[in-house]
XYZ file of N, CA and C in Angstrom:
600
model
N 111.974 117.421 163.838
C 112.759 118.194 164.799
C 114.248 118.064 164.491
N 114.939 119.178 164.539
C 116.379 119.148 164.310
C 117.087 118.445 165.472
N 118.237 117.855 165.185
C 118.948 117.062 166.185
C 119.334 117.882 167.409
N 119.535 119.188 167.215
C 119.979 120.022 168.329
C 118.842 120.581 169.173
N 117.590 120.402 168.742
C 116.488 121.058 169.442
C 116.293 120.586 170.879
N 116.414 119.284 171.178
C 116.266 118.886 172.588
C 117.265 119.568 173.513
N 118.479 119.776 173.043
C 119.465 120.470 173.865
C 119.048 121.913 174.113
N 118.635 122.613 173.059
C 118.237 124.015 173.229
C 116.994 124.131 174.110
N 116.058 123.185 173.977
C 114.869 123.209 174.827
C 115.241 122.987 176.292
N 116.201 122.097 176.527
C 116.649 121.845 177.894
C 117.368 123.068 178.461
N 118.178 123.696 177.644
C 118.993 124.805 178.126
C 118.179 126.075 178.345
N 117.288 126.381 177.417
C 116.547 127.648 177.482
C 115.085 127.478 177.888
N 114.603 126.248 177.921
C 113.188 126.010 178.163
C 112.436 125.986 176.851
N 111.450 125.132 176.763
C 110.705 124.986 175.512
C 109.740 126.140 175.287
N 109.293 126.764 176.365
C 108.363 127.894 176.252
C 109.165 129.179 176.360
N 109.281 129.893 175.263
C 110.144 131.066 175.226
C 109.405 132.288 175.749
N 109.951 132.893 176.791
C 109.422 134.145 177.313
C 110.412 135.259 177.042
N 110.338 136.311 177.845
C 111.331 137.372 177.736
C 112.676 136.849 178.236
N 113.729 137.591 177.927
C 115.057 137.186 178.403
C 115.077 137.083 179.922
N 114.436 138.025 180.600
C 114.411 138.017 182.064
C 113.659 136.799 182.582
N 112.563 136.438 181.937
C 111.791 135.266 182.354
C 112.581 133.983 182.135
N 113.225 133.876 180.981
C 114.020 132.681 180.691
C 115.172 132.569 181.686
N 115.846 133.679 181.947
C 116.974 133.660 182.880
C 116.522 133.270 184.282
N 115.388 133.785 184.721
C 114.891 133.454 186.060
C 114.591 131.967 186.177
N 114.039 131.396 185.102
C 113.672 129.989 185.132
C 114.874 129.059 184.997
N 115.935 129.497 184.301
C 117.051 128.594 183.972
C 118.337 128.931 184.715
N 118.313 129.959 185.550
C 119.524 130.426 186.230
C 120.242 129.301 186.978
N 119.484 128.480 187.683
C 120.102 127.415 188.481
C 120.796 126.393 187.587
N 120.219 126.121 186.428
C 120.852 125.195 185.493
C 122.123 125.806 184.927
N 122.049 127.045 184.519
C 123.180 127.689 183.860
C 124.367 127.899 184.788
N 124.092 128.383 185.998
C 125.186 128.846 186.846
C 125.239 128.158 188.211
N 124.305 127.243 188.454
C 124.349 126.486 189.695
C 125.352 125.346 189.587
N 125.724 124.807 190.716
C 126.643 123.661 190.736
C 125.953 122.539 191.502
N 125.223 121.710 190.763
C 124.463 120.628 191.378
C 124.853 119.320 190.708
N 125.166 118.340 191.508
C 125.547 117.036 190.965
C 124.442 116.457 190.097
N 123.185 116.659 190.506
C 122.069 116.092 189.753
C 121.988 116.696 188.358
N 122.251 117.999 188.231
C 122.238 118.642 186.912
C 123.405 118.165 186.061
N 124.561 118.023 186.680
C 125.724 117.544 185.932
C 125.476 116.137 185.408
N 124.869 115.300 186.232
C 124.575 113.922 185.791
C 123.544 113.927 184.670
N 122.535 114.786 184.788
C 121.520 114.859 183.725
C 122.153 115.300 182.409
N 123.045 116.281 182.474
C 123.740 116.722 181.269
C 124.507 115.573 180.637
N 125.175 114.775 181.466
C 125.958 113.653 180.937
C 125.061 112.579 180.325
N 123.991 112.247 181.016
C 123.092 111.191 180.523
C 122.419 111.621 179.233
N 121.931 112.833 179.183
C 121.159 113.270 178.030
C 122.028 113.689 176.851
N 123.168 114.312 177.143
C 123.918 114.936 176.053
C 125.401 114.582 176.032
N 125.822 113.675 176.898
C 127.231 113.318 176.947
C 127.765 112.787 175.630
N 126.967 111.969 174.942
C 127.422 111.425 173.654
C 127.609 112.533 172.627
N 126.708 113.523 172.624
C 126.842 114.654 171.700
C 128.065 115.496 172.047
N 128.342 115.655 173.323
C 129.542 116.386 173.724
C 130.782 115.691 173.174
N 130.840 114.381 173.347
C 132.010 113.640 172.860
C 132.132 113.763 171.338
N 131.016 113.697 170.625
C 131.055 113.868 169.172
C 131.550 115.262 168.805
N 131.061 116.253 169.523
C 131.450 117.628 169.216
C 132.931 117.855 169.508
N 133.431 117.252 170.564
C 134.835 117.423 170.935
C 135.795 116.891 169.877
N 135.350 115.898 169.116
C 136.222 115.339 168.071
C 135.837 115.843 166.682
N 134.963 116.853 166.624
C 134.652 117.502 165.352
C 133.638 116.805 164.484
N 132.785 115.973 165.078
C 131.831 115.203 164.276
C 130.523 115.929 164.002
N 130.317 117.083 164.593
C 129.030 117.785 164.425
C 129.203 119.110 163.707
N 130.222 119.217 162.871
C 130.515 120.501 162.239
C 129.387 120.988 161.345
N 128.602 120.080 160.798
C 127.488 120.478 159.949
C 126.432 121.283 160.683
N 126.378 121.155 162.001
C 125.417 121.935 162.768
C 125.649 123.430 162.596
N 126.877 123.825 162.356
C 127.221 125.249 162.294
C 126.699 125.931 161.039
N 126.051 125.194 160.147
C 125.462 125.799 158.960
C 124.087 126.395 159.232
N 123.639 126.311 160.468
C 122.367 126.888 160.902
C 122.620 127.652 162.200
N 122.071 128.841 162.366
C 122.355 129.603 163.591
C 122.013 128.849 164.874
N 120.867 128.138 164.885
C 120.496 127.405 166.091
C 121.421 126.212 166.321
N 121.795 125.536 165.250
C 122.738 124.428 165.379
C 124.104 124.910 165.819
N 124.511 126.059 165.301
C 125.785 126.685 165.709
C 125.780 126.973 167.200
N 124.693 127.566 167.690
C 124.573 127.842 169.118
C 124.630 126.550 169.924
N 123.895 125.532 169.479
C 123.882 124.267 170.204
C 125.282 123.664 170.280
N 126.021 123.766 169.194
C 127.374 123.225 169.213
C 128.266 124.021 170.165
N 128.110 125.334 170.214
C 128.868 126.135 171.171
C 128.560 125.714 172.606
N 127.305 125.435 172.886
C 126.922 124.987 174.232
C 127.542 123.625 174.530
N 127.548 122.740 173.544
C 128.168 121.419 173.731
C 129.660 121.528 174.006
N 130.316 122.502 173.408
C 131.759 122.647 173.559
C 132.156 123.479 174.776
N 131.347 124.472 175.116
C 131.738 125.438 176.142
C 131.042 125.203 177.477
N 129.742 124.993 177.469
C 128.997 124.895 178.720
C 128.953 123.475 179.284
N 128.601 122.507 178.463
C 128.383 121.166 178.996
C 129.649 120.481 179.502
N 130.809 120.663 178.861
C 132.004 120.070 179.477
C 132.283 120.619 180.875
N 131.921 121.867 181.118
C 132.132 122.460 182.442
C 131.206 121.845 183.473
N 130.126 121.230 183.035
C 129.235 120.506 183.931
C 129.648 119.035 184.034
N 129.751 118.381 182.890
C 129.989 116.935 182.872
C 131.357 116.580 183.455
N 132.345 117.415 183.174
C 133.725 117.148 183.616
C 134.167 118.152 184.689
N 133.234 118.614 185.472
C 133.510 119.657 186.462
C 134.711 119.291 187.346
N 135.563 120.290 187.567
C 136.732 120.161 188.448
C 137.772 119.177 187.921
N 137.771 118.940 186.617
C 138.812 118.140 185.974
C 139.331 118.920 184.769
N 140.514 118.587 184.257
C 141.014 119.295 183.084
C 140.086 119.221 181.876
N 139.293 118.148 181.776
C 138.406 118.011 180.619
C 137.271 119.030 180.625
N 137.086 119.733 181.732
C 136.068 120.792 181.759
C 136.325 121.834 180.687
N 137.586 121.973 180.291
C 137.963 122.991 179.310
C 138.314 122.376 177.961
N 137.940 121.110 177.773
C 138.369 120.368 176.588
C 137.797 120.919 175.292
N 136.653 121.600 175.365
C 136.024 122.110 174.153
C 136.429 123.513 173.768
N 137.226 124.162 174.610
C 137.509 125.581 174.389
C 138.243 125.843 173.076
N 139.192 124.989 172.738
C 139.978 125.205 171.516
C 139.116 125.117 170.266
N 138.095 124.276 170.283
C 137.184 124.189 169.136
C 136.129 125.284 169.174
N 135.722 125.688 170.373
C 134.631 126.661 170.495
C 135.028 128.038 169.979
N 136.269 128.447 170.231
C 136.660 129.811 169.868
C 136.631 130.060 168.359
N 137.253 129.219 167.521
C 137.132 129.461 166.077
C 135.710 129.290 165.566
N 134.947 128.411 166.205
C 133.548 128.243 165.818
C 132.772 129.535 166.078
N 133.029 130.160 167.223
C 132.373 131.434 167.513
C 132.801 132.503 166.514
N 134.093 132.594 166.250
C 134.571 133.605 165.290
C 133.886 133.444 163.937
N 133.803 132.209 163.463
C 133.197 131.956 162.158
C 131.729 132.361 162.161
N 131.018 132.009 163.217
C 129.607 132.371 163.289
C 129.384 133.868 163.367
N 130.255 134.563 164.073
C 130.148 136.026 164.135
C 130.349 136.635 162.755
N 131.308 136.100 162.017
C 131.549 136.609 160.663
C 130.346 136.365 159.757
N 129.636 135.293 159.999
C 128.461 134.965 159.190
C 127.190 135.652 159.693
N 127.296 136.340 160.825
C 126.131 137.015 161.388
C 125.161 136.095 162.088
N 125.613 134.902 162.455
C 124.711 133.939 163.091
C 124.192 134.466 164.423
N 125.029 135.198 165.171
C 124.573 135.685 166.474
C 123.383 136.625 166.330
N 123.314 137.351 165.243
C 122.203 138.288 165.031
C 120.906 137.563 164.679
N 121.005 136.276 164.450
C 119.810 135.461 164.168
C 119.288 134.773 165.440
N 119.933 135.044 166.562
C 119.537 134.454 167.834
C 118.792 135.487 168.676
N 118.072 135.003 169.679
C 117.479 135.915 170.648
C 118.591 136.487 171.534
N 118.349 137.617 172.185
C 119.398 138.184 173.035
C 119.902 137.219 174.110
N 119.011 136.480 174.756
C 119.468 135.572 175.810
C 120.261 134.411 175.212
N 119.952 133.992 174.013
C 120.753 132.966 173.353
C 122.141 133.496 173.011
N 122.210 134.758 172.612
C 123.509 135.345 172.257
C 124.475 135.325 173.430
N 123.955 135.416 174.645
C 124.814 135.364 175.833
C 125.685 134.110 175.800
N 125.091 132.970 175.410
C 125.810 131.700 175.496
C 126.690 131.443 174.280
N 126.625 132.314 173.311
C 127.670 132.338 172.292
C 128.850 133.163 172.810
N 128.560 134.345 173.305
C 129.622 135.272 173.704
C 130.417 134.784 174.915
N 129.817 133.926 175.739
C 130.547 133.390 176.889
C 131.796 132.614 176.477
N 131.820 132.127 175.253
C 133.013 131.414 174.780
C 134.244 132.312 174.889
N 134.129 133.563 174.465
C 135.253 134.488 174.566
C 135.494 134.901 176.018
N 134.438 135.011 176.800
C 134.597 135.371 178.211
C 135.384 134.304 178.974
N 135.320 133.072 178.511
C 136.032 131.979 179.174
C 137.478 131.850 178.716
N 137.901 132.636 177.748
C 139.232 132.489 177.165
C 140.305 133.139 178.029
N 141.432 132.461 178.165
C 142.590 133.050 178.851
C 143.418 133.815 177.819
N 142.813 134.851 177.281
C 143.385 135.607 176.173
C 142.787 137.012 176.235
N 143.622 138.024 176.431
C 143.088 139.370 176.650
C 142.359 139.940 175.439
N 142.871 139.793 174.198
C 142.092 140.302 173.063
C 140.696 139.667 172.972
N 140.584 138.388 173.276
C 139.268 137.756 173.247
C 138.401 138.255 174.400
N 139.011 138.500 175.553
C 138.263 139.097 176.660
C 137.747 140.482 176.276
N 138.585 141.260 175.615
C 138.150 142.593 175.174
C 136.986 142.481 174.210
N 137.054 141.503 173.325
C 135.952 141.291 172.366
C 134.684 140.870 173.088
N 134.824 140.027 174.105
C 133.649 139.619 174.878
C 132.974 140.828 175.506
N 133.761 141.723 176.080
C 133.186 142.920 176.698
C 132.460 143.751 175.641
N 133.043 143.891 174.465
C 132.382 144.632 173.388
C 131.035 143.996 173.028
N 131.015 142.692 172.915
C 129.787 141.986 172.522
C 128.710 142.126 173.592
N 129.098 142.003 174.852
C 128.109 142.158 175.927
C 127.657 143.609 176.059
N 128.546 144.548 175.767
C 128.144 145.958 175.774
C 127.128 146.222 174.666
N 127.325 145.598 173.516
C 126.353 145.727 172.429
C 124.998 145.181 172.842
N 125.006 144.011 173.504
C 123.745 143.423 173.967
C 123.019 144.388 174.901
N 123.749 144.975 175.821
C 123.130 145.907 176.762
C 122.571 147.123 176.033
N 123.310 147.633 175.067
C 122.854 148.834 174.365
C 121.584 148.586 173.565
N 121.380 147.332 173.175
C 120.203 146.983 172.375
C 119.018 146.538 173.231
N 119.224 146.353 174.522
C 118.189 145.788 175.379
C 117.074 146.794 175.641
N 115.864 146.270 175.726
C 114.728 147.091 176.146
C 114.935 147.522 177.596
N 114.280 148.603 177.986
C 114.490 149.171 179.318
C 114.268 148.143 180.423
N 113.240 147.306 180.283
C 112.939 146.342 181.337
C 113.904 145.151 181.350
N 114.733 145.023 180.313
C 115.710 143.939 180.250
C 117.119 144.420 180.602
N 117.292 145.720 180.758
C 118.640 146.256 180.950
C 119.340 145.736 182.207
N 118.649 145.571 183.340
C 119.364 145.042 184.515
C 119.980 143.662 184.264
N 119.268 142.811 183.557
C 119.797 141.478 183.258
C 121.066 141.568 182.423
N 121.019 142.345 181.347
C 122.165 142.408 180.446
C 123.298 143.254 181.033
N 122.971 144.183 181.931
C 124.018 144.906 182.650
C 124.793 143.944 183.544
N 124.097 142.980 184.111
C 124.756 141.985 184.955
C 125.688 141.099 184.133
N 125.245 140.697 182.950
C 126.118 139.901 182.082
C 127.360 140.698 181.679
N 127.184 141.987 181.392
C 128.335 142.824 181.050
C 129.278 142.963 182.238
N 128.732 143.113 183.424
C 129.563 143.221 184.620
C 130.443 141.976 184.782
N 129.870 140.801 184.579
C 130.664 139.570 184.692
C 131.740 139.516 183.617
N 131.407 139.951 182.419
C 132.415 139.973 181.354
C 133.564 140.893 181.730
N 133.257 142.044 182.299
C 134.303 142.988 182.695
C 135.145 142.430 183.835
N 134.518 141.690 184.743
C 135.272 141.075 185.836
C 136.235 140.019 185.305
N 135.786 139.212 184.355
C 136.671 138.221 183.740
C 137.836 138.923 183.026
N 137.506 139.983 182.309
C 138.530 140.730 181.576
C 139.602 141.259 182.518
N 139.187 141.785 183.657
C 140.156 142.338 184.607
C 141.099 141.262 185.143
N 140.586 140.066 185.377
C 141.438 138.980 185.876
C 142.490 138.621 184.827
N 142.068 138.508 183.573
C 143.022 138.157 182.520
C 144.012 139.294 182.285
N 143.565 140.530 182.364
C 144.487 141.664 182.218
C 145.537 141.648 183.320
N 145.159 141.200 184.485
C 146.081 141.195 185.620
C 147.022 139.992 185.617
N 146.470 138.793 185.344
C 147.259 137.568 185.509
C 147.569 136.843 184.191
N 146.811 137.147 183.152
C 146.994 136.419 181.896
C 146.351 135.057 181.885
N 145.705 134.702 182.975
C 145.027 133.415 183.098
C 144.064 133.511 184.277
N 143.217 132.491 184.437
C 142.298 132.453 185.569
C 142.944 131.644 186.695
N 143.344 132.305 187.769
C 144.017 131.578 188.842
C 143.200 130.432 189.429
N 141.863 130.557 189.398
C 141.061 129.486 189.993
C 141.126 128.188 189.188
N 141.674 128.226 187.991
C 141.861 126.997 187.215
C 143.196 126.319 187.511
N 144.077 126.986 188.209
C 145.441 126.480 188.364
C 145.480 125.092 188.990
N 144.754 124.912 190.077
C 144.797 123.616 190.764
C 144.269 122.507 189.867
N 143.177 122.794 189.160
C 142.577 121.783 188.285
C 143.540 121.391 187.173
N 144.245 122.387 186.632
C 145.124 122.155 185.492
C 146.560 121.828 185.895
N 146.799 121.696 187.188
C 148.140 121.361 187.645
C 149.146 122.478 187.480
N 148.676 123.723 187.516
C 149.558 124.873 187.388
C 149.892 125.435 188.765
N 151.129 125.815 188.950
C 151.533 126.440 190.209
C 151.016 127.871 190.251
N 150.462 128.264 191.385
C 149.971 129.635 191.560
C 151.069 130.500 192.155
N 151.190 131.691 191.632
C 152.133 132.661 192.193
C 151.608 133.145 193.541
N 152.470 133.812 194.305
C 152.035 134.376 195.586
C 150.891 135.368 195.374
N 150.977 136.164 194.313
C 149.916 137.134 194.037
C 148.608 136.422 193.704
N 148.698 135.350 192.935
C 147.482 134.594 192.601
C 146.899 133.945 193.850
N 147.733 133.416 194.718
C 147.225 132.800 195.942
C 146.513 133.820 196.810
N 147.076 135.017 196.887
C 146.415 136.080 197.649
C 145.090 136.457 197.008
N 145.070 136.535 195.691
C 143.834 136.859 194.968
C 142.763 135.819 195.233
N 143.145 134.547 195.228
C 142.162 133.472 195.410
C 141.545 133.470 196.810
N 142.157 134.163 197.737
C 141.574 134.271 199.074
C 140.547 135.402 199.148
N 140.452 136.181 198.091
C 139.500 137.297 198.070
C 138.111 136.803 197.687
N 137.069 137.405 198.254
C 135.697 137.038 197.843
C 135.476 137.306 196.359
N 134.760 136.421 195.696
C 134.426 136.621 194.283
C 135.552 136.372 193.315
N 136.631 135.723 193.763
C 137.756 135.482 192.875
C 137.575 134.241 192.004
N 136.568 133.456 192.331
C 136.325 132.204 191.581
C 134.980 132.315 190.863
N 135.012 132.107 189.571
C 133.775 132.247 188.788
C 133.057 130.906 188.709
């Protein structure tokens, strides 16, 4: 078994179904905020996250599945393990060039559609409008390729990408990160944060 397989099995489930089935089964892990899940992520994969943050797992990127696993270690797991602290975003600087390199190599096309979502989220999380635009393009491609019965799922992912893009187009950053990162919020950002759905 490859070193990254336990992580991918935990994230996507060991029994692979359709994208809709996998999403239904793993939604709470991916997008829920539960202390028990955050602790499990730290216990099971915290050491790998720390290795990835300092560049010790670069060899994983020579395989599409290893590349995906490393993106998850850099982008998703810090947001769980270090939730509500500046370290939640500690992997972003490494994740973005890693994603670019994998896209150039066509690694994303070697993944299942639901796996591709967790590569493209790296750009969706960026406080950078060109990367947000690229994220929307990538999610639009996923939707265009989806089977009819999978389209609602991928339409939802595209909708979230477009919502992130609009926030960055408006503010140049995600206002909901300001408090965590010690940034002062403008009056406009404070008003925005009082709106429903302003925090991802």
